[in-house]
Coordinates of C-alpha atoms in Angstrom, one line a residue:
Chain W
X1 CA -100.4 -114.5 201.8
X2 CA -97.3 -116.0 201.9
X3 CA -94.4 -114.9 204.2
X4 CA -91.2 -114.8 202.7
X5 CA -87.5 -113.7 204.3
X6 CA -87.7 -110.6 202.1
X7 CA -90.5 -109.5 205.0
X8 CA -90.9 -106.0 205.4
X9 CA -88.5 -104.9 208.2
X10 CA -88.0 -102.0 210.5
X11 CA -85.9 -103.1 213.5
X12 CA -81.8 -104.1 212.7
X13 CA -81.6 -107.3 214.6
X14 CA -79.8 -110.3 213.0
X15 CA -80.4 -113.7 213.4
X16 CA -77.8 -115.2 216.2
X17 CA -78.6 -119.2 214.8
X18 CA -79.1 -119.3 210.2
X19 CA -79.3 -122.6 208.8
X20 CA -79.4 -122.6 205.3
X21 CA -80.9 -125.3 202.6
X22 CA -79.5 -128.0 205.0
X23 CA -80.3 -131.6 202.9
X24 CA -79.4 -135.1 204.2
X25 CA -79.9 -138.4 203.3
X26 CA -79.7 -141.9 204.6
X27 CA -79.0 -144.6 201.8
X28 CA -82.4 -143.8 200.0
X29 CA -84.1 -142.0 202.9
X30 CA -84.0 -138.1 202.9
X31 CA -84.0 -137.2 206.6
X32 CA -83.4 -133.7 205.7
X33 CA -84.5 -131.8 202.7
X34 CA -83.4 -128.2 201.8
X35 CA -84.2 -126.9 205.6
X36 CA -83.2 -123.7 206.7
X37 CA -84.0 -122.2 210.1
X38 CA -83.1 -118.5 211.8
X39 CA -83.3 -117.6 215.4
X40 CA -83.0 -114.7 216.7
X41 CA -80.9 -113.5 219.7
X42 CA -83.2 -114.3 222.9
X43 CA -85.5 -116.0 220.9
X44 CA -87.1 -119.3 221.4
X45 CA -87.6 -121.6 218.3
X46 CA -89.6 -124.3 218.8
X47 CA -90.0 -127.0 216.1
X48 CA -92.3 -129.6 215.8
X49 CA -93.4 -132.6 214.3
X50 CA -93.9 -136.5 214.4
X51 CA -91.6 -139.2 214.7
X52 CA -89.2 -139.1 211.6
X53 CA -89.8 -135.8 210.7
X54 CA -86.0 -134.7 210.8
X55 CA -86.8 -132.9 213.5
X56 CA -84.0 -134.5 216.0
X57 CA -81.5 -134.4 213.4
X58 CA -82.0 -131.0 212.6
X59 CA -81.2 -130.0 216.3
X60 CA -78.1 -132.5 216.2
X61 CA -77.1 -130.7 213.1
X62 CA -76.9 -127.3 215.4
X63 CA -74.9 -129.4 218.0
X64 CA -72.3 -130.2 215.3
X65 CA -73.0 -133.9 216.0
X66 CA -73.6 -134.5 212.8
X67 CA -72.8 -133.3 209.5
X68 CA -75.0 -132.3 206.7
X69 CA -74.4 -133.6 202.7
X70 CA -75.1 -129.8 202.0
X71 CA -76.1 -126.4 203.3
X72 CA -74.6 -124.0 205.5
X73 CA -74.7 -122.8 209.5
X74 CA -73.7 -120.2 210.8
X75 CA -74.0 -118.7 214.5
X76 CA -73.2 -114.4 214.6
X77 CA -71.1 -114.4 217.5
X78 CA -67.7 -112.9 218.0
X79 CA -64.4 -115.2 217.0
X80 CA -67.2 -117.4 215.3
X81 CA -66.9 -117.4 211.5
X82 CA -67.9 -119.2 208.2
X83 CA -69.9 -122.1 207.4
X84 CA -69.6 -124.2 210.9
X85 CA -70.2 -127.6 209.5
X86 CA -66.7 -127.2 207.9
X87 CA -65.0 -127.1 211.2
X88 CA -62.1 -129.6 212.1
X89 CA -62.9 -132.1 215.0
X90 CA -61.6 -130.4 217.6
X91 CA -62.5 -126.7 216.5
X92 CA -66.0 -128.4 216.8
X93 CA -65.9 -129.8 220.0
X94 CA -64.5 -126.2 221.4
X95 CA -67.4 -124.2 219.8
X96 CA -69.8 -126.9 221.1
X97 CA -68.1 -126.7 224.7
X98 CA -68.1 -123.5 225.0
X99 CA -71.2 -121.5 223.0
X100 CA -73.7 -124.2 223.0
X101 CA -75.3 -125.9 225.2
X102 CA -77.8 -128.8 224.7
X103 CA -80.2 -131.1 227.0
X104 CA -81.3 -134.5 225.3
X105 CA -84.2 -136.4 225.9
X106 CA -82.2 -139.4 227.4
X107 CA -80.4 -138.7 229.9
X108 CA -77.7 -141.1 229.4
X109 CA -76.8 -139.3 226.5
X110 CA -75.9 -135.8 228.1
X111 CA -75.1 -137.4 231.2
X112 CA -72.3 -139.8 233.0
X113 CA -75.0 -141.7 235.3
X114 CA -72.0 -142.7 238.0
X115 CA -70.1 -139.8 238.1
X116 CA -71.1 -137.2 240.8
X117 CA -73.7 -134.7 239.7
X118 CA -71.3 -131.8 240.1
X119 CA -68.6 -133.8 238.3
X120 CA -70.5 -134.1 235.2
X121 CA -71.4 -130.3 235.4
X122 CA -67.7 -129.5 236.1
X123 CA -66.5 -131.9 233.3
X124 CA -68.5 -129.3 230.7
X125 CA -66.0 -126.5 232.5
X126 CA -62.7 -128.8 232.6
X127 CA -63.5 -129.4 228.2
X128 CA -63.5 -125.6 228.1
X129 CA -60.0 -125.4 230.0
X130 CA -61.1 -124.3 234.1
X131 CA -58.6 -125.9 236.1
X132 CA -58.7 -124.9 239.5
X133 CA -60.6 -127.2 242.0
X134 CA -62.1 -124.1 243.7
X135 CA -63.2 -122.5 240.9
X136 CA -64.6 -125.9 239.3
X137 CA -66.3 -126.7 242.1
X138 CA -68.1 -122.7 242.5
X139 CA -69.3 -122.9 238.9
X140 CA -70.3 -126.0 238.7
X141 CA -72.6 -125.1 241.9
X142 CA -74.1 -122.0 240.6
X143 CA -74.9 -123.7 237.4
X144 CA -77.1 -126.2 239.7
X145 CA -78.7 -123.8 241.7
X146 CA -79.3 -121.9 238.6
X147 CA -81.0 -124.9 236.8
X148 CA -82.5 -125.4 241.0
X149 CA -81.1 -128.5 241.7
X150 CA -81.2 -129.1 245.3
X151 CA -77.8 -128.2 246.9
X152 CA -77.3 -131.4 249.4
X153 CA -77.3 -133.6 246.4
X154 CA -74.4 -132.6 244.5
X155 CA -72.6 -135.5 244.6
X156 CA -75.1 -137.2 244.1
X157 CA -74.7 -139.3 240.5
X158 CA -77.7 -138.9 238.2
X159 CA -78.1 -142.5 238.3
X160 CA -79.6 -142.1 241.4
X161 CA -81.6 -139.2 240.8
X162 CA -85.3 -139.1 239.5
X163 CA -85.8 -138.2 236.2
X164 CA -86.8 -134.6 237.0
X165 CA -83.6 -134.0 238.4
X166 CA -81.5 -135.5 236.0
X167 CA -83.3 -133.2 233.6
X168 CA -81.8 -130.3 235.8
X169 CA -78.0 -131.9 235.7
X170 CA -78.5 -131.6 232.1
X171 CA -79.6 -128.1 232.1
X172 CA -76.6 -127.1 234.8
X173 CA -74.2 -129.2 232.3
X174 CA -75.6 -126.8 229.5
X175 CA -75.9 -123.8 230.7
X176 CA -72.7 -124.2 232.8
X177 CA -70.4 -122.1 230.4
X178 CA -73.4 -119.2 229.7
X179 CA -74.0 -120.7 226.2
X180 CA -75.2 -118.0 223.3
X181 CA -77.3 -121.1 222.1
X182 CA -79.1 -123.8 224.4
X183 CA -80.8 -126.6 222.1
X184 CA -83.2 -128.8 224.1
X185 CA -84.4 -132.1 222.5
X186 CA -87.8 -133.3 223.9
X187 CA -86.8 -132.1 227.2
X188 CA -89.4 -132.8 229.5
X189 CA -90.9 -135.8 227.8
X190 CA -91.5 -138.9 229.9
X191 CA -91.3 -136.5 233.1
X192 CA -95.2 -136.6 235.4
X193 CA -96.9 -133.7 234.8
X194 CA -95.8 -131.7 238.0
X195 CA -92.0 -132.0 237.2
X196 CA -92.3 -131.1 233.5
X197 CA -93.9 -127.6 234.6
X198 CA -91.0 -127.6 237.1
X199 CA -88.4 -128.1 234.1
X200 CA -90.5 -125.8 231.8
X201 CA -90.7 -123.0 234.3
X202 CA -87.0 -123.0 235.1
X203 CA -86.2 -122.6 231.4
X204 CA -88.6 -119.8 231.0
X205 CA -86.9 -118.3 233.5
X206 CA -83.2 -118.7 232.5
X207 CA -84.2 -117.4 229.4
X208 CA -85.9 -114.2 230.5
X209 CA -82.9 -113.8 233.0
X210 CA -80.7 -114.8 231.0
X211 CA -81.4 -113.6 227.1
X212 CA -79.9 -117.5 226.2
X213 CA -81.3 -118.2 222.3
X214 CA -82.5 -121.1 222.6
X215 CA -84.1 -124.0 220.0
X216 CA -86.7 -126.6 221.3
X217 CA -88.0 -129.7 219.5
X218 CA -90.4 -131.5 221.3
X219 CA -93.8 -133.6 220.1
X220 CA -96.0 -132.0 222.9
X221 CA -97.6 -128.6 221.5
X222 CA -98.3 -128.0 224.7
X223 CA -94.8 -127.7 225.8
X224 CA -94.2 -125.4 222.9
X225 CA -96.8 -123.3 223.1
X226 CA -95.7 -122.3 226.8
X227 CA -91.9 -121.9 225.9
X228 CA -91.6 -120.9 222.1
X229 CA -91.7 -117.4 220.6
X230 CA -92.1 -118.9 216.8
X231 CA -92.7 -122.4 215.5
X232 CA -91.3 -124.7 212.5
X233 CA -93.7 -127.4 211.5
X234 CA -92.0 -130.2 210.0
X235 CA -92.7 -133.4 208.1
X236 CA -90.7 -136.3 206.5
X237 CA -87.4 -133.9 206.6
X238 CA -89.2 -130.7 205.2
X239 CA -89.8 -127.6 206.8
X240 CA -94.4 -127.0 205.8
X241 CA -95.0 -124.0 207.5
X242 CA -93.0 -121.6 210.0
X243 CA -94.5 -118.4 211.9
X244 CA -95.5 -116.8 215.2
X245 CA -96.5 -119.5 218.2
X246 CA -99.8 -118.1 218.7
X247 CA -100.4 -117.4 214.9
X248 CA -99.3 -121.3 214.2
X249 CA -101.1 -123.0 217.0
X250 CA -104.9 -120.1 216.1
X251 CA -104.6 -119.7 212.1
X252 CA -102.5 -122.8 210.8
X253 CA -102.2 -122.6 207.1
X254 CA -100.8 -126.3 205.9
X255 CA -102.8 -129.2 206.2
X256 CA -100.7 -131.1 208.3
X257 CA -100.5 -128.4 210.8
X258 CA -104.6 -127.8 211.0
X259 CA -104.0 -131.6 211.5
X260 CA -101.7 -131.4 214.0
X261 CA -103.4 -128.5 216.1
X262 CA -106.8 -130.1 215.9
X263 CA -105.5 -133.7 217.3
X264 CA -104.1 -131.6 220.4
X265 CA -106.0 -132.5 223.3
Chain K
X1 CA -104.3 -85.8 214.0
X2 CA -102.0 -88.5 212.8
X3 CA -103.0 -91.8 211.6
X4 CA -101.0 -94.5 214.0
X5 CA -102.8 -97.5 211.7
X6 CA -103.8 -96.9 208.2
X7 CA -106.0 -100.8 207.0
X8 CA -107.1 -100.8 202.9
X9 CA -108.5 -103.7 201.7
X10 CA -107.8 -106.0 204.7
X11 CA -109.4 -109.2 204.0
X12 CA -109.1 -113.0 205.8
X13 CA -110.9 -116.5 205.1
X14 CA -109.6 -119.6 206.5
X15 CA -109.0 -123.0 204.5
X16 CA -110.4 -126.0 206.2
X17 CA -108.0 -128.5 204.8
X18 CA -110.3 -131.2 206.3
X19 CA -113.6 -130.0 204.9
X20 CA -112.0 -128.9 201.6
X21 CA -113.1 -125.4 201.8
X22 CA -112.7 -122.0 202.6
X23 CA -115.0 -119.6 205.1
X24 CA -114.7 -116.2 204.9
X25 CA -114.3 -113.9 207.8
X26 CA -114.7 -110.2 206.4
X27 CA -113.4 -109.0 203.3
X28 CA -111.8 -105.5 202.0
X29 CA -112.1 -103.9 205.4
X30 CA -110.6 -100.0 204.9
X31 CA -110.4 -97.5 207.9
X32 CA -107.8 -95.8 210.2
X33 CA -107.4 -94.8 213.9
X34 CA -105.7 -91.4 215.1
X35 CA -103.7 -91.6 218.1
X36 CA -105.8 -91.0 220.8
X37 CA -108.9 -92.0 219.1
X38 CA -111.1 -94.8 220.3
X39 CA -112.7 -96.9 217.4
X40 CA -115.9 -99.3 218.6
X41 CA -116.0 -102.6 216.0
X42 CA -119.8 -103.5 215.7
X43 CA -121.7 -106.3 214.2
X44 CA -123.9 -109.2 215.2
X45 CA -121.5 -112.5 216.0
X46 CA -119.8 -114.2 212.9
X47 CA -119.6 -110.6 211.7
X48 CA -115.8 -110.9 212.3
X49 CA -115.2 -108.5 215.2
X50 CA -112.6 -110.5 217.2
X51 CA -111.2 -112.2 213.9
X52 CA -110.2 -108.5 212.5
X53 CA -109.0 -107.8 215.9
X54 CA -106.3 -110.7 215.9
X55 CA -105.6 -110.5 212.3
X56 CA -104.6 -106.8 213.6
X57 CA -102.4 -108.5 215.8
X58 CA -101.1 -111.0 213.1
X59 CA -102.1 -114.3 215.4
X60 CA -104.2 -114.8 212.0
X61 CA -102.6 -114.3 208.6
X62 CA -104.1 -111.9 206.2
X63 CA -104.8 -112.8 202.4
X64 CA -105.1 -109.3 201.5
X65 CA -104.8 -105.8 202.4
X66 CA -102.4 -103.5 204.3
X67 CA -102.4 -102.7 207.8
X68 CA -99.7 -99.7 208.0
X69 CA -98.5 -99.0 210.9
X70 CA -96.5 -95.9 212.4
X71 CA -94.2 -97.3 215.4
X72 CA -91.7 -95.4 217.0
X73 CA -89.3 -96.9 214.4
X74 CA -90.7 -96.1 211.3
X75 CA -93.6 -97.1 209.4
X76 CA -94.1 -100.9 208.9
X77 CA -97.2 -102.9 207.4
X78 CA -98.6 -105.2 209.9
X79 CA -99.8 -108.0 207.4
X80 CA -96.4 -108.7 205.7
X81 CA -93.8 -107.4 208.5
X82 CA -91.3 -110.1 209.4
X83 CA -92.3 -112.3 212.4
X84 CA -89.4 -111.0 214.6
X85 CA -90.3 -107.4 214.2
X86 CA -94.2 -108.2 215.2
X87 CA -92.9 -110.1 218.6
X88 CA -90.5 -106.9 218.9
X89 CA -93.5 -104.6 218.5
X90 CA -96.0 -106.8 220.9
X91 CA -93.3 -105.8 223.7
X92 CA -93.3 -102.7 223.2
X93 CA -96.2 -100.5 221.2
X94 CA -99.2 -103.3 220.5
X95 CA -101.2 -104.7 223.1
X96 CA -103.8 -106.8 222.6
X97 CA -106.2 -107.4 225.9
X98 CA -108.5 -110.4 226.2
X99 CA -110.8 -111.6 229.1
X100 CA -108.4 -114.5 228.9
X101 CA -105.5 -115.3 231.3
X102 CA -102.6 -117.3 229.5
X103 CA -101.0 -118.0 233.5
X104 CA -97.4 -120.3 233.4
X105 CA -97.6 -122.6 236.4
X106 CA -95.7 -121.7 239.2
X107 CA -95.5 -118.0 238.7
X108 CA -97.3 -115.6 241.1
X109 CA -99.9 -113.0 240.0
X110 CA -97.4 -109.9 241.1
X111 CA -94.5 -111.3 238.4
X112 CA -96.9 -112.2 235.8
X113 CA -98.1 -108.5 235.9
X114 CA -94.6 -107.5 236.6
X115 CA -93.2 -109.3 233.4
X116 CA -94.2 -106.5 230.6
X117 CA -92.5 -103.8 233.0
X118 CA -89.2 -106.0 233.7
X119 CA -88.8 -107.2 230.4
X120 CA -88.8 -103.6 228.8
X121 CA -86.0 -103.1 231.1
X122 CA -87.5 -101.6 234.7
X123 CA -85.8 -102.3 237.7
X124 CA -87.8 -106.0 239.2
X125 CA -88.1 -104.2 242.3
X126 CA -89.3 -101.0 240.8
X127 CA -91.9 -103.5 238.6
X128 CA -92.7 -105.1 241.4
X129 CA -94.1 -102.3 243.2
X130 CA -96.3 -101.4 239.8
X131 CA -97.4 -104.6 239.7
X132 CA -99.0 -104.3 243.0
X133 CA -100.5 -100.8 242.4
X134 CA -101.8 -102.4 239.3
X135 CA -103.4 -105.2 240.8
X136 CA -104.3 -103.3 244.0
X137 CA -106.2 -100.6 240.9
X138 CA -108.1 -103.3 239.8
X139 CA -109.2 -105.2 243.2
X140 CA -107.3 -108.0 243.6
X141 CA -106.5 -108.5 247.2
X142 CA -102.9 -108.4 248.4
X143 CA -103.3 -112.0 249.9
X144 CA -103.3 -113.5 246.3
X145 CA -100.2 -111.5 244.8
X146 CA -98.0 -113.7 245.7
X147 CA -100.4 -116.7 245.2
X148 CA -100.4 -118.5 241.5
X149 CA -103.3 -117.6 238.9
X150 CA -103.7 -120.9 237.4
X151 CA -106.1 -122.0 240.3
X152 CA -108.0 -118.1 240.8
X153 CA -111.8 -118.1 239.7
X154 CA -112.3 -116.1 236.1
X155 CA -112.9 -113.4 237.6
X156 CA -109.5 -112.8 239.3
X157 CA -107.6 -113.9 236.6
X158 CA -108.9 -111.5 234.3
X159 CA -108.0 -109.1 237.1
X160 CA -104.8 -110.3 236.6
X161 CA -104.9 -110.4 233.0
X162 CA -106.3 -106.5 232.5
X163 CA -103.8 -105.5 235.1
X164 CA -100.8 -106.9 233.2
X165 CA -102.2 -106.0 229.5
X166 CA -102.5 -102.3 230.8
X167 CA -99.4 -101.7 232.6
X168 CA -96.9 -100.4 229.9
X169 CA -98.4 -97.7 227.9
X170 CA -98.4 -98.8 224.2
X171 CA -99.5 -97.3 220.7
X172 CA -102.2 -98.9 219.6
X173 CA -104.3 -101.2 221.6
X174 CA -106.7 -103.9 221.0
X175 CA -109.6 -104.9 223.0
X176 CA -111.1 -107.8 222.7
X177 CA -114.5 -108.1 225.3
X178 CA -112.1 -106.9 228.3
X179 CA -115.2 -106.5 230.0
X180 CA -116.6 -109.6 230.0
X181 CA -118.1 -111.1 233.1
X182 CA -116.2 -108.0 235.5
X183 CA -117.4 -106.9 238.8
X184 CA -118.4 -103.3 239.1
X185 CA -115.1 -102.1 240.8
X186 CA -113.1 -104.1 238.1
X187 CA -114.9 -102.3 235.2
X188 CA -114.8 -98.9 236.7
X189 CA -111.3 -99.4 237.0
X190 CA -110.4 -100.5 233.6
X191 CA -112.3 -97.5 231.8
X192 CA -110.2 -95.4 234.2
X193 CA -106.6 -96.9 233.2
X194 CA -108.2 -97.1 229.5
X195 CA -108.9 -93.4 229.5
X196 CA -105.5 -92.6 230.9
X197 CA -103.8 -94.4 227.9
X198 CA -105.9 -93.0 225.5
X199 CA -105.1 -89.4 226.3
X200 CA -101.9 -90.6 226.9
X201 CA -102.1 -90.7 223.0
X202 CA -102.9 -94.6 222.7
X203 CA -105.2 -95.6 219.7
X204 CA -107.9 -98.2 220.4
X205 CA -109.7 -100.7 218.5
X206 CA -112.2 -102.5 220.7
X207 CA -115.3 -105.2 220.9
X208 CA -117.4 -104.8 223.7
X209 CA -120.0 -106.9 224.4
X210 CA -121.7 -103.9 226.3
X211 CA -120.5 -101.1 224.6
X212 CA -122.6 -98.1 227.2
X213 CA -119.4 -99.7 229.8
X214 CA -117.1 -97.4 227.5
X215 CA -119.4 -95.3 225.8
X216 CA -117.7 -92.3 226.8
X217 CA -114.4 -93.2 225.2
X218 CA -116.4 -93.9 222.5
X219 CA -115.0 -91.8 219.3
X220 CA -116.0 -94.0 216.4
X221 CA -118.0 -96.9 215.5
X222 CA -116.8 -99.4 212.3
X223 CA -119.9 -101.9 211.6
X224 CA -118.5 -105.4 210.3
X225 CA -121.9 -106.7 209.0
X226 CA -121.4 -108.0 205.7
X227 CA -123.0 -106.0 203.3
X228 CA -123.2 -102.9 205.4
X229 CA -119.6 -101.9 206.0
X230 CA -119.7 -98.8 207.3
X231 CA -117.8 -95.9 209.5
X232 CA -119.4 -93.2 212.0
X233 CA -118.9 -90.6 214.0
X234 CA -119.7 -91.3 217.2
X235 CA -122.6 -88.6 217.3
X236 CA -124.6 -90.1 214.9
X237 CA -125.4 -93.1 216.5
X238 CA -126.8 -94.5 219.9
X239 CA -124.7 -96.7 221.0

């Protein structure tokens, strides 16, 4: 039995995140192929895959880094209308700033290393047009304690932080401005063991607290299986099977998911 | 009496890519459960008990059949409802209770138990405080509610585990062995919080390894052996 979006439904909720037949290609490589994705509000998507799947640059896609050959996006939030990827420049880097949040594997990408931690937290708040010192300086602090950074290193920059904690500068940079979306590329990979239950548990908990949607890609099923509510499966830029964590990781139906579940340690 | 779940024809086999083949589970399974009824699944093992128990509870997809369902919301069928609806539905009217504790590292046993109550919207405090009753009910002691499952023996995390599948009431329930390997104080105490929910109106669809632990909730038994489907009152067996 196949699922299909026509699903029988009973509850009214609409999808906060739709992505829709989203295709991309590279010279003569398709990184992207027809993939469309949903999340609901307070939901956590995970999607999964190996190296080259499309997986990262679906997730950029959703960040607005990046723009599609076709397909649509759309996010159900007030003031937020149409297809997103036709957004000028700076309309872009305003919705970005200020609904969506995002932590990246590297953090040299999310971060600047020699700026003071809460600098780089507060520049996230400056984008969105905060101006006052005090104020900067207050939200930038409860954004750190949220993400629970430790307080006497604030201005501390992330280049002398471990990696653990960088993670967390990230997730206060995100999370800074109460994003509806938070989109979390392989966020905990590279981190020991300890730290990436530290990271995984604080995000569980900002998004029980916190109701933030939120879309995870990450190789580890282990990391998805703790955090995600439903799971995409992809491979070379197509979306092979989507449906409920626990129904994904105990019943998968494709071939390359049984392969995938049954190689997990 | 109502029907809360109404399954016809509810069949499952899973495809082993890798082998290249296909082993069937149960097939064309037909029966219902009235609120407040309490429906034994029997069979020897392989006979599909737990499987029809989780494809109740859509962690395993159906290939055929129905599994209709009367929420608070409307009727919905189980087997084909969209994925968001059956997460919706797991918070609030389906439980499904295992002897197994899926515990997140570095959470205590009081907010894991606490997490059903706060995320349907009670006060943490006020969950707190059911959270300890509820653990207190079923004999964990208070020096470990704070403390974190993921290094308690088995038998205090299924303490933990019952103790948190049990806390809201829900519609329909499904019980997979929750007596497994519990001490005499746990067990007692389950039957006693599973007899509250079921005339609380709660249906129940349960394996039990030693069914004479619940025999007196007993109201039906289903038999799963291939062949040799078939439903009975409770007072024409021995269980």
């Amino acid at each position: 039995m196949t699922l299909t979006l026509d699903a029988p439904r009973i509850f009214q909720t609409k999808p906060l995140l739709s992505v829709d037949n989203v295709s991309k290609s590279y010279g003569a490589v398709h990184a992207l192929r027809d993939v469309s994705a949903i999340a609901y509000p307070g939901e956590v998507l995970g999607i999964v895959g190996e190296s080259g799947s499309g997986k990262s640059t679906l997730l950029r896609m959703m960040n607005l880094e990046e723009i599609p050959d076709k397909g649509r996006y759309t996010l159900d939030l007030p003031d937020v209308s149409g297809n997103l990827f036709d957004l000028d420049r700076f309309a872009r880097r305003m919705l970005c700033a200020t609904r969506i949040g995002i932590v990246y594997q590297n953090p040299h990408l999310g971060l600047l290393m020699k700026h003071s931690s809460s600098g780089n937290v507060a520049e996230r708040l400056l984008v969105a047009g905060e101006r006052s010192f005090a104020t900067l300086r207050a939200k930038a602090t409860t954004a750190l304690e949220a993400s629970e950074f430790p307080l006497e290193r604030l201005d501390a920059p992330p280049i002398e932080l471990s990696g653990g904690m960088q993670q967390r500068v990230q997730l206060a940079k995100a999370i800074a401005l109460e994003p509806a979306l938070l989109l979390l590329d392989e966020p905990t990979t590279g981190l020991d063991v300890s730290v990436q239950a530290l990271v995984l548990d604080t995000l569980k908990r900002l998004q029980q607290d916190r109701q933030i949607t939120m879309v995870i890609v990450s190789h580890d099923l282990g990391v998805i299986r703790t955090l995600a509510d439903r799971v995409m499966v992809m491979r070379r830029g197509e979306v092979v099977e989507a449906g409920l964590a626990d129904q994904i990781f105990q019943d998968p139906q494709h071939a390359y998911t049984q392969q995938l579940v049954h190689a997990k340690l | 009496m109502t029907a809360v779940l109404e399954i016809e024809g509810l069949t499952k086999a899973f495809t082993l890519h890798h082998l290249g083949n296909r082993i069937g589970a149960f097939s064309d399974i037909t029966f219902s459960v009235d609120a407040g009824e309490f429906v034994l699944l029997k069979g020897a093992n392989g006979a599909g008990k737990s499987t029809l128990l989780r494809t109740l509870y859509r962690s395993y997809l159906p290939q055929a059949g129905q599994v209709r369902f009367q929420s608070a919301h409307g009727e919905i069928d189980l087997a084909r409802a969209a994925e968001v609806d059956i997460a919706h539905l797991r918070r609030t009217e389906i439980g499904f209770v295992t002897q197994f504790l899926t515990a997140r590292p570095r959470v205590s046993a009081e907010a894991i138990v606490a997490e059903p109550l706060r995320l349907s919207g009670v006060a943490p405090e006020r969950a707190l405080e059911q959270a300890r009753e509820a653990l207190e009910l079923f004999g964990v002691k208070p020096d470990l509610w704070q403390a974190y499952p993921t290094t308690f023996s088995g038998g205090e995390q299924q303490k933990v585990n019952l103790a948190r599948a049990l806390i809201l009431p829900q519609k329909l329930l499904l019980l997979d062995e929750p007596t497994a390997s519990l001490d005499a104080k746990a067990r007692a105490a389950l039957v006693t919080r599973l007899a509250e929910l079921k005339s609380g109106g709660a249906a129940m669809i349960g394996v039990f390894h030693h069914p004479g632990d619940v025999e007196h909730l007993i109201d039906r038994i289903v038999d799963l052996t291939p062949d040799h489907f078939v439903e009975k009152d409770h007072t024409d067996v021995a269980v």
